[in-house]
PDB file of C-alpha atoms in Angstrom:
ATOM      1  CA  UNK A   1       4.032  -0.682   4.680  1.00  0.00           C
ATOM      2  CA  UNK A   2       4.818  -1.944   8.111  1.00  0.00           C
ATOM      3  CA  UNK A   3       6.871   0.682   9.710  1.00  0.00           C
ATOM      4  CA  UNK A   4       6.798   0.289  13.399  1.00  0.00           C
ATOM      5  CA  UNK A   5       8.167   3.581  14.012  1.00  0.00           C
ATOM      6  CA  UNK A   6       5.509   5.070  16.448  1.00  0.00           C
ATOM      7  CA  UNK A   7       7.099   5.790  19.715  1.00  0.00           C
ATOM      8  CA  UNK A   8      10.629   5.293  18.448  1.00  0.00           C
ATOM      9  CA  UNK A   9      13.252   7.866  18.915  1.00  0.00           C
ATOM     10  CA  UNK A  10      15.548   8.897  15.692  1.00  0.00           C
ATOM     11  CA  UNK A  11      18.428  11.264  15.724  1.00  0.00           C
ATOM     12  CA  UNK A  12      19.027  13.027  12.337  1.00  0.00           C
ATOM     13  CA  UNK A  13      22.046  14.946  11.642  1.00  0.00           C
ATOM     14  CA  UNK A  14      22.041  17.674   9.144  1.00  0.00           C
ATOM     15  CA  UNK A  15      18.610  18.031   9.732  1.00  0.00           C
ATOM     16  CA  UNK A  16      17.942  21.901   9.265  1.00  0.00           C
ATOM     17  CA  UNK A  17      17.299  21.495   5.570  1.00  0.00           C
ATOM     18  CA  UNK A  18      17.204  19.209   2.686  1.00  0.00           C
ATOM     19  CA  UNK A  19      17.452  15.380   2.807  1.00  0.00           C
ATOM     20  CA  UNK A  20      17.869  15.654   6.685  1.00  0.00           C
ATOM     21  CA  UNK A  21      14.866  17.687   7.306  1.00  0.00           C
ATOM     22  CA  UNK A  22      12.762  15.712   4.840  1.00  0.00           C
ATOM     23  CA  UNK A  23      13.786  12.591   6.630  1.00  0.00           C
ATOM     24  CA  UNK A  24      13.007  13.878  10.175  1.00  0.00           C
ATOM     25  CA  UNK A  25       9.739  15.158   8.952  1.00  0.00           C
ATOM     26  CA  UNK A  26       8.604  11.511   7.523  1.00  0.00           C
ATOM     27  CA  UNK A  27       9.759   9.790  10.580  1.00  0.00           C
ATOM     28  CA  UNK A  28       7.686  12.306  12.749  1.00  0.00           C
ATOM     29  CA  UNK A  29       4.806  11.675  10.454  1.00  0.00           C
ATOM     30  CA  UNK A  30       5.127   7.959  11.374  1.00  0.00           C
ATOM     31  CA  UNK A  31       4.665   8.667  15.038  1.00  0.00           C
ATOM     32  CA  UNK A  32       8.444   8.683  15.871  1.00  0.00           C
ATOM     33  CA  UNK A  33      10.283  11.136  18.219  1.00  0.00           C
ATOM     34  CA  UNK A  34      12.620  13.099  16.339  1.00  0.00           C
ATOM     35  CA  UNK A  35      16.139  14.780  17.497  1.00  0.00           C
ATOM     36  CA  UNK A  36      17.293  17.271  14.945  1.00  0.00           C
ATOM     37  CA  UNK A  37      20.907  18.248  14.576  1.00  0.00           C
ATOM     38  CA  UNK A  38      22.926  20.379  12.626  1.00  0.00           C
ATOM     39  CA  UNK A  39      25.308  23.530  13.184  1.00  0.00           C
ATOM     40  CA  UNK A  40      22.702  26.517  13.519  1.00  0.00           C
ATOM     41  CA  UNK A  41      20.413  26.238  16.553  1.00  0.00           C
ATOM     42  CA  UNK A  42      18.258  28.967  14.990  1.00  0.00           C
ATOM     43  CA  UNK A  43      17.584  26.857  11.747  1.00  0.00           C
ATOM     44  CA  UNK A  44      16.829  23.811  13.779  1.00  0.00           C
ATOM     45  CA  UNK A  45      14.281  25.628  16.015  1.00  0.00           C
ATOM     46  CA  UNK A  46      12.238  26.563  12.758  1.00  0.00           C
ATOM     47  CA  UNK A  47      12.351  23.019  11.626  1.00  0.00           C
ATOM     48  CA  UNK A  48      11.137  21.659  15.054  1.00  0.00           C
ATOM     49  CA  UNK A  49       8.416  24.311  14.822  1.00  0.00           C
ATOM     50  CA  UNK A  50       7.273  23.267  11.306  1.00  0.00           C
ATOM     51  CA  UNK A  51       7.455  19.508  12.397  1.00  0.00           C
ATOM     52  CA  UNK A  52       5.499  20.073  15.874  1.00  0.00           C
ATOM     53  CA  UNK A  53       2.832  21.956  14.037  1.00  0.00           C
ATOM     54  CA  UNK A  54       2.252  19.206  11.539  1.00  0.00           C
ATOM     55  CA  UNK A  55       2.657  16.256  13.721  1.00  0.00           C
ATOM     56  CA  UNK A  56       1.857  17.596  17.274  1.00  0.00           C
ATOM     57  CA  UNK A  57       1.817  13.651  18.465  1.00  0.00           C
ATOM     58  CA  UNK A  58       5.473  13.263  17.973  1.00  0.00           C
ATOM     59  CA  UNK A  59       8.445  14.667  20.373  1.00  0.00           C
ATOM     60  CA  UNK A  60      10.769  16.891  18.728  1.00  0.00           C
ATOM     61  CA  UNK A  61      14.133  17.963  20.047  1.00  0.00           C
ATOM     62  CA  UNK A  62      16.316  20.537  18.460  1.00  0.00           C
ATOM     63  CA  UNK A  63      20.202  20.567  19.426  1.00  0.00           C
ATOM     64  CA  UNK A  64      22.810  22.145  17.413  1.00  0.00           C
ATOM     65  CA  UNK A  65      25.996  20.348  16.933  1.00  0.00           C
ATOM     66  CA  UNK A  66      28.761  20.378  14.494  1.00  0.00           C
ATOM     67  CA  UNK A  67      28.935  16.919  12.997  1.00  0.00           C
ATOM     68  CA  UNK A  68      32.750  16.979  13.248  1.00  0.00           C
ATOM     69  CA  UNK A  69      33.030  18.113  16.633  1.00  0.00           C
ATOM     70  CA  UNK A  70      33.445  15.278  19.098  1.00  0.00           C
ATOM     71  CA  UNK A  71      32.275  17.271  22.153  1.00  0.00           C
ATOM     72  CA  UNK A  72      29.466  18.679  20.468  1.00  0.00           C
ATOM     73  CA  UNK A  73      28.481  15.335  19.092  1.00  0.00           C
ATOM     74  CA  UNK A  74      28.517  13.686  22.750  1.00  0.00           C
ATOM     75  CA  UNK A  75      26.348  16.588  24.030  1.00  0.00           C
ATOM     76  CA  UNK A  76      23.748  16.208  21.388  1.00  0.00           C
ATOM     77  CA  UNK A  77      23.646  12.489  21.889  1.00  0.00           C
ATOM     78  CA  UNK A  78      23.137  13.066  25.981  1.00  0.00           C
ATOM     79  CA  UNK A  79      20.343  15.280  25.228  1.00  0.00           C
ATOM     80  CA  UNK A  80      18.648  12.830  23.153  1.00  0.00           C
ATOM     81  CA  UNK A  81      18.957  10.464  25.869  1.00  0.00           C
ATOM     82  CA  UNK A  82      17.943  12.728  28.555  1.00  0.00           C
ATOM     83  CA  UNK A  83      14.792  13.918  26.559  1.00  0.00           C
ATOM     84  CA  UNK A  84      13.648  10.450  25.237  1.00  0.00           C
ATOM     85  CA  UNK A  85      15.294   7.770  27.330  1.00  0.00           C
ATOM     86  CA  UNK A  86      17.296   6.429  24.667  1.00  0.00           C
ATOM     87  CA  UNK A  87      18.077   6.044  20.724  1.00  0.00           C
ATOM     88  CA  UNK A  88      16.290   3.573  18.251  1.00  0.00           C
ATOM     89  CA  UNK A  89      17.530   5.161  15.010  1.00  0.00           C
ATOM     90  CA  UNK A  90      20.378   7.058  13.858  1.00  0.00           C
ATOM     91  CA  UNK A  91      20.714   8.775  10.454  1.00  0.00           C
ATOM     92  CA  UNK A  92      24.248   9.955   9.549  1.00  0.00           C
ATOM     93  CA  UNK A  93      23.033  12.469   6.834  1.00  0.00           C
ATOM     94  CA  UNK A  94      25.476  15.502   7.291  1.00  0.00           C
ATOM     95  CA  UNK A  95      27.760  15.957   4.519  1.00  0.00           C
ATOM     96  CA  UNK A  96      30.139  18.660   2.811  1.00  0.00           C
ATOM     97  CA  UNK A  97      31.877  19.381  -0.258  1.00  0.00           C
ATOM     98  CA  UNK A  98      34.298  22.219   0.257  1.00  0.00           C
ATOM     99  CA  UNK A  99      36.329  21.532  -3.144  1.00  0.00           C
ATOM    100  CA  UNK A 100      35.442  21.229  -6.856  1.00  0.00           C
ATOM    101  CA  UNK A 101      38.276  20.385  -9.146  1.00  0.00           C
ATOM    102  CA  UNK A 102      40.536  17.655  -9.964  1.00  0.00           C
ATOM    103  CA  UNK A 103      41.560  15.488  -7.206  1.00  0.00           C
ATOM    104  CA  UNK A 104      45.297  16.183  -8.035  1.00  0.00           C
ATOM    105  CA  UNK A 105      44.915  19.806  -7.094  1.00  0.00           C
ATOM    106  CA  UNK A 106      42.944  19.359  -3.674  1.00  0.00           C
ATOM    107  CA  UNK A 107      44.693  21.197  -0.713  1.00  0.00           C
ATOM    108  CA  UNK A 108      45.067  19.164   2.467  1.00  0.00           C
ATOM    109  CA  UNK A 109      42.849  21.211   4.619  1.00  0.00           C
ATOM    110  CA  UNK A 110      39.788  20.909   2.023  1.00  0.00           C
ATOM    111  CA  UNK A 111      40.578  17.057   1.783  1.00  0.00           C
ATOM    112  CA  UNK A 112      40.698  16.909   5.810  1.00  0.00           C
ATOM    113  CA  UNK A 113      37.365  18.535   6.169  1.00  0.00           C
ATOM    114  CA  UNK A 114      35.642  16.335   3.644  1.00  0.00           C
ATOM    115  CA  UNK A 115      36.786  13.282   5.364  1.00  0.00           C
ATOM    116  CA  UNK A 116      35.952  14.719   8.981  1.00  0.00           C
ATOM    117  CA  UNK A 117      32.614  15.434   7.921  1.00  0.00           C
ATOM    118  CA  UNK A 118      31.419  12.824   5.271  1.00  0.00           C
ATOM    119  CA  UNK A 119      33.306   9.651   6.654  1.00  0.00           C
ATOM    120  CA  UNK A 120      34.816   9.852  10.110  1.00  0.00           C
ATOM    121  CA  UNK A 121      31.570  11.714  11.484  1.00  0.00           C
ATOM    122  CA  UNK A 122      29.595   8.467  10.807  1.00  0.00           C
ATOM    123  CA  UNK A 123      32.205   6.231  12.800  1.00  0.00           C
ATOM    124  CA  UNK A 124      32.101   8.944  15.715  1.00  0.00           C
ATOM    125  CA  UNK A 125      28.223   9.410  15.577  1.00  0.00           C
ATOM    126  CA  UNK A 126      27.738   5.556  15.416  1.00  0.00           C
ATOM    127  CA  UNK A 127      30.057   5.034  18.551  1.00  0.00           C
ATOM    128  CA  UNK A 128      27.942   7.556  20.403  1.00  0.00           C
ATOM    129  CA  UNK A 129      24.724   5.876  19.459  1.00  0.00           C
ATOM    130  CA  UNK A 130      26.030   2.475  20.626  1.00  0.00           C
ATOM    131  CA  UNK A 131      26.858   3.849  24.035  1.00  0.00           C
ATOM    132  CA  UNK A 132      23.771   5.670  24.531  1.00  0.00           C
ATOM    133  CA  UNK A 133      21.450   2.587  23.893  1.00  0.00           C
ATOM    134  CA  UNK A 134      21.665   0.897  20.518  1.00  0.00           C
ATOM    135  CA  UNK A 135      24.523  -1.762  21.765  1.00  0.00           C
ATOM    136  CA  UNK A 136      21.935  -2.679  24.429  1.00  0.00           C
ATOM    137  CA  UNK A 137      18.624  -2.399  22.949  1.00  0.00           C
ATOM    138  CA  UNK A 138      19.175  -2.765  19.366  1.00  0.00           C
ATOM    139  CA  UNK A 139      17.944  -0.436  16.511  1.00  0.00           C
ATOM    140  CA  UNK A 140      18.954   0.820  12.879  1.00  0.00           C
ATOM    141  CA  UNK A 141      21.363   3.092  11.319  1.00  0.00           C
ATOM    142  CA  UNK A 142      21.171   4.394   8.047  1.00  0.00           C
ATOM    143  CA  UNK A 143      24.040   6.240   6.434  1.00  0.00           C
ATOM    144  CA  UNK A 144      23.554   8.827   3.434  1.00  0.00           C
ATOM    145  CA  UNK A 145      26.099   8.088   0.819  1.00  0.00           C
ATOM    146  CA  UNK A 146      25.800   9.040  -2.858  1.00  0.00           C
ATOM    147  CA  UNK A 147      25.646   7.213  -6.282  1.00  0.00           C
ATOM    148  CA  UNK A 148      28.847   9.201  -6.786  1.00  0.00           C
ATOM    149  CA  UNK A 149      30.469   6.752  -4.384  1.00  0.00           C
ATOM    150  CA  UNK A 150      29.952   4.148  -7.268  1.00  0.00           C
ATOM    151  CA  UNK A 151      31.111   5.990 -10.357  1.00  0.00           C
ATOM    152  CA  UNK A 152      33.746   8.591 -11.747  1.00  0.00           C
ATOM    153  CA  UNK A 153      32.677  12.183 -12.215  1.00  0.00           C
ATOM    154  CA  UNK A 154      34.317  15.403 -13.045  1.00  0.00           C
ATOM    155  CA  UNK A 155      34.958  18.042 -10.464  1.00  0.00           C
ATOM    156  CA  UNK A 156      33.860  16.036  -7.099  1.00  0.00           C
ATOM    157  CA  UNK A 157      36.050  13.196  -7.156  1.00  0.00           C
ATOM    158  CA  UNK A 158      37.240  13.540  -3.565  1.00  0.00           C
ATOM    159  CA  UNK A 159      33.749  14.086  -2.317  1.00  0.00           C
ATOM    160  CA  UNK A 160      32.707  10.951  -4.236  1.00  0.00           C
ATOM    161  CA  UNK A 161      35.735   9.002  -2.740  1.00  0.00           C
ATOM    162  CA  UNK A 162      34.238   9.686   0.814  1.00  0.00           C
ATOM    163  CA  UNK A 163      30.889   8.343  -0.106  1.00  0.00           C
ATOM    164  CA  UNK A 164      32.520   5.407  -1.447  1.00  0.00           C
ATOM    165  CA  UNK A 165      34.049   5.041   2.052  1.00  0.00           C
ATOM    166  CA  UNK A 166      30.617   5.580   3.484  1.00  0.00           C
ATOM    167  CA  UNK A 167      29.224   2.673   1.693  1.00  0.00           C
ATOM    168  CA  UNK A 168      32.140   0.410   2.777  1.00  0.00           C
ATOM    169  CA  UNK A 169      31.689   1.691   6.269  1.00  0.00           C
ATOM    170  CA  UNK A 170      28.014   0.574   6.326  1.00  0.00           C
ATOM    171  CA  UNK A 171      29.018  -2.933   5.167  1.00  0.00           C
ATOM    172  CA  UNK A 172      31.727  -3.143   7.829  1.00  0.00           C
ATOM    173  CA  UNK A 173      29.294  -1.704  10.810  1.00  0.00           C
ATOM    174  CA  UNK A 174      26.559  -4.019   9.616  1.00  0.00           C
ATOM    175  CA  UNK A 175      28.782  -7.120   9.870  1.00  0.00           C
ATOM    176  CA  UNK A 176      30.361  -5.938  13.268  1.00  0.00           C
ATOM    177  CA  UNK A 177      26.971  -4.664  14.788  1.00  0.00           C
ATOM    178  CA  UNK A 178      24.450  -7.776  13.665  1.00  0.00           C
ATOM    179  CA  UNK A 179      22.342  -9.070  15.056  1.00  0.00           C
ATOM    180  CA  UNK A 180      21.082  -6.485  17.383  1.00  0.00           C
ATOM    181  CA  UNK A 181      21.815  -3.267  15.090  1.00  0.00           C
ATOM    182  CA  UNK A 182      20.882  -3.286  11.314  1.00  0.00           C
ATOM    183  CA  UNK A 183      23.308  -0.738   9.337  1.00  0.00           C
ATOM    184  CA  UNK A 184      22.041   0.167   5.816  1.00  0.00           C
ATOM    185  CA  UNK A 185      22.852   2.886   3.320  1.00  0.00           C
ATOM    186  CA  UNK A 186      21.277   5.287   0.811  1.00  0.00           C
ATOM    187  CA  UNK A 187      22.871   6.308  -2.202  1.00  0.00           C
ATOM    188  CA  UNK A 188      20.900   9.302  -3.583  1.00  0.00           C
ATOM    189  CA  UNK A 189      21.455  10.612  -7.218  1.00  0.00           C
ATOM    190  CA  UNK A 190      21.073  14.147  -8.027  1.00  0.00           C
ATOM    191  CA  UNK A 191      18.369  15.612  -5.561  1.00  0.00           C
ATOM    192  CA  UNK A 192      17.516  19.138  -5.535  1.00  0.00           C
ATOM    193  CA  UNK A 193      19.229  20.462  -2.395  1.00  0.00           C
ATOM    194  CA  UNK A 194      21.349  23.255  -1.118  1.00  0.00           C
ATOM    195  CA  UNK A 195      24.523  21.176  -1.191  1.00  0.00           C
ATOM    196  CA  UNK A 196      24.150  20.023  -4.695  1.00  0.00           C
ATOM    197  CA  UNK A 197      22.599  23.311  -6.310  1.00  0.00           C
ATOM    198  CA  UNK A 198      25.662  24.052  -8.255  1.00  0.00           C
ATOM    199  CA  UNK A 199      25.156  20.883 -10.191  1.00  0.00           C
ATOM    200  CA  UNK A 200      21.488  21.337 -11.036  1.00  0.00           C
ATOM    201  CA  UNK A 201      20.309  25.053 -10.493  1.00  0.00           C
ATOM    202  CA  UNK A 202      20.907  26.501 -13.830  1.00  0.00           C
ATOM    203  CA  UNK A 203      20.306  23.405 -16.073  1.00  0.00           C
ATOM    204  CA  UNK A 204      17.669  21.440 -14.394  1.00  0.00           C
ATOM    205  CA  UNK A 205      15.464  20.895 -17.368  1.00  0.00           C
ATOM    206  CA  UNK A 206      18.219  19.890 -19.456  1.00  0.00           C
ATOM    207  CA  UNK A 207      19.452  17.422 -16.815  1.00  0.00           C
ATOM    208  CA  UNK A 208      16.121  15.869 -16.360  1.00  0.00           C
ATOM    209  CA  UNK A 209      15.800  15.274 -20.052  1.00  0.00           C
ATOM    210  CA  UNK A 210      18.477  12.745 -19.742  1.00  0.00           C
ATOM    211  CA  UNK A 211      17.052  11.018 -16.547  1.00  0.00           C
ATOM    212  CA  UNK A 212      15.100   7.785 -17.218  1.00  0.00           C
ATOM    213  CA  UNK A 213      12.388   9.025 -14.834  1.00  0.00           C
ATOM    214  CA  UNK A 214      12.244  12.361 -16.428  1.00  0.00           C
ATOM    215  CA  UNK A 215      13.099  14.369 -13.350  1.00  0.00           C
ATOM    216  CA  UNK A 216      15.620  15.250 -10.550  1.00  0.00           C
ATOM    217  CA  UNK A 217      15.123  13.910  -7.204  1.00  0.00           C
ATOM    218  CA  UNK A 218      13.311  15.588  -4.269  1.00  0.00           C
ATOM    219  CA  UNK A 219      14.413  15.373  -0.638  1.00  0.00           C
ATOM    220  CA  UNK A 220      11.153  13.520   0.070  1.00  0.00           C
ATOM    221  CA  UNK A 221      12.344  10.628  -2.183  1.00  0.00           C
ATOM    222  CA  UNK A 222      15.071   9.796  -0.111  1.00  0.00           C
ATOM    223  CA  UNK A 223      12.905  10.311   3.029  1.00  0.00           C
ATOM    224  CA  UNK A 224      10.694   7.477   2.009  1.00  0.00           C
ATOM    225  CA  UNK A 225      13.685   5.120   1.554  1.00  0.00           C
ATOM    226  CA  UNK A 226      14.782   5.988   4.868  1.00  0.00           C
ATOM    227  CA  UNK A 227      11.432   5.186   6.621  1.00  0.00           C
ATOM    228  CA  UNK A 228      11.640   1.780   4.844  1.00  0.00           C
ATOM    229  CA  UNK A 229      15.177   1.250   6.232  1.00  0.00           C
ATOM    230  CA  UNK A 230      14.437   2.293   9.587  1.00  0.00           C
ATOM    231  CA  UNK A 231      11.124   0.369  10.086  1.00  0.00           C
ATOM    232  CA  UNK A 232       9.855  -3.337  10.228  1.00  0.00           C
ATOM    233  CA  UNK A 233       9.411  -3.850   6.558  1.00  0.00           C
ATOM    234  CA  UNK A 234      13.429  -3.954   6.073  1.00  0.00           C
ATOM    235  CA  UNK A 235      14.062  -6.190   9.139  1.00  0.00           C
ATOM    236  CA  UNK A 236      15.741  -8.616   7.208  1.00  0.00           C
ATOM    237  CA  UNK A 237      18.024  -6.305   5.546  1.00  0.00           C
ATOM    238  CA  UNK A 238      21.530  -5.164   6.765  1.00  0.00           C
ATOM    239  CA  UNK A 239      24.599  -4.063   5.140  1.00  0.00           C
ATOM    240  CA  UNK A 240      22.950  -3.098   1.740  1.00  0.00           C
ATOM    241  CA  UNK A 241      23.208   0.374  -0.292  1.00  0.00           C
ATOM    242  CA  UNK A 242      19.770   1.273  -1.674  1.00  0.00           C
ATOM    243  CA  UNK A 243      20.306   3.399  -4.759  1.00  0.00           C
ATOM    244  CA  UNK A 244      17.510   6.249  -5.175  1.00  0.00           C
ATOM    245  CA  UNK A 245      18.610   7.966  -8.402  1.00  0.00           C
ATOM    246  CA  UNK A 246      15.764   8.188 -10.956  1.00  0.00           C
ATOM    247  CA  UNK A 247      17.474   5.747 -12.960  1.00  0.00           C
ATOM    248  CA  UNK A 248      20.558   7.930 -13.661  1.00  0.00           C
ATOM    249  CA  UNK A 249      22.883   4.666 -13.249  1.00  0.00           C
ATOM    250  CA  UNK A 250      21.166   2.602 -15.751  1.00  0.00           C
ATOM    251  CA  UNK A 251      21.313   5.293 -18.708  1.00  0.00           C
ATOM    252  CA  UNK A 252      22.981   3.829 -21.672  1.00  0.00           C
ATOM    253  CA  UNK A 253      26.464   4.723 -22.708  1.00  0.00           C
ATOM    254  CA  UNK A 254      26.853   7.343 -25.272  1.00  0.00           C
ATOM    255  CA  UNK A 255      30.055   5.892 -26.460  1.00  0.00           C
TER     256      UNK A 255
END
C-alpha cells in the first residue's frame, strides 16, 4: 500500500495508550515524525521511549496537553511546529465518557465535559492545525468517532450523540477545507481499550461469539485504517467514515 508518510509529521491526541498509541506507533513505523499528546507527561514519555526504541528513524515529541484546554492545545501545536517545522497530519483521537445511564438523567456537568472533549476539541485542534501549517501546505485530518454514532445503545447514548456529531463535523470540515486538506473519520466498533473496558472486560468471550469475525477489535486494527486514511492510497477520499467493527453492524436482527 502506498503510504507516502515518510518524513511527514503527525500529531495524535490521546496518544498515551489504546488507539492513539497504536496510531502513533503505526505512523512511526512508516517513517513519519509523531507528536504525542495526552494529559499526563510521564505516560507520554514512556510511549515516546517505546516508539523511539522500535523505530529509531522517526522523530518523536511528547507534549502533554488537556485536549479541552485551549492554551494547552495551542502550546502543543507550537511545540510541534518548533520541533518539526510544521504539521501534515492531525488525528483527533482523545475521548471521554464520564456518564453511563439514560440520557434523561445526565447531569449538565457530565454532558458539558463529554461535548468539550469529544466534540468541540475537534473543532479547536483543527483550527490550530490549520493555522500552524495545514491551511498553507495541505494535509490530512482523521477524526475518531464510533459506530455508536450510527446506532442506539443503552447506557452510552450521550457519548454516542457526541460521536454522531464527530461524523458530521468530519463531513462539514471536508467540504470546507477541500481540496488542500482531506478530512475523514474512523468509526471503531468495540475495541479492547481502557476507555471501553467496562463494556468488554467481564464478558469478552460471550461478546466475541456474536461478532461476525469472531473477536473484539485491537487498537492496531484502527491504526491500520488510520495509516490508510493518512497516506497516498486514500488521496481521492474525503468526508468519509470508515467503519472498522468486526462486522458488528451487519449482524442480523434477533427480532
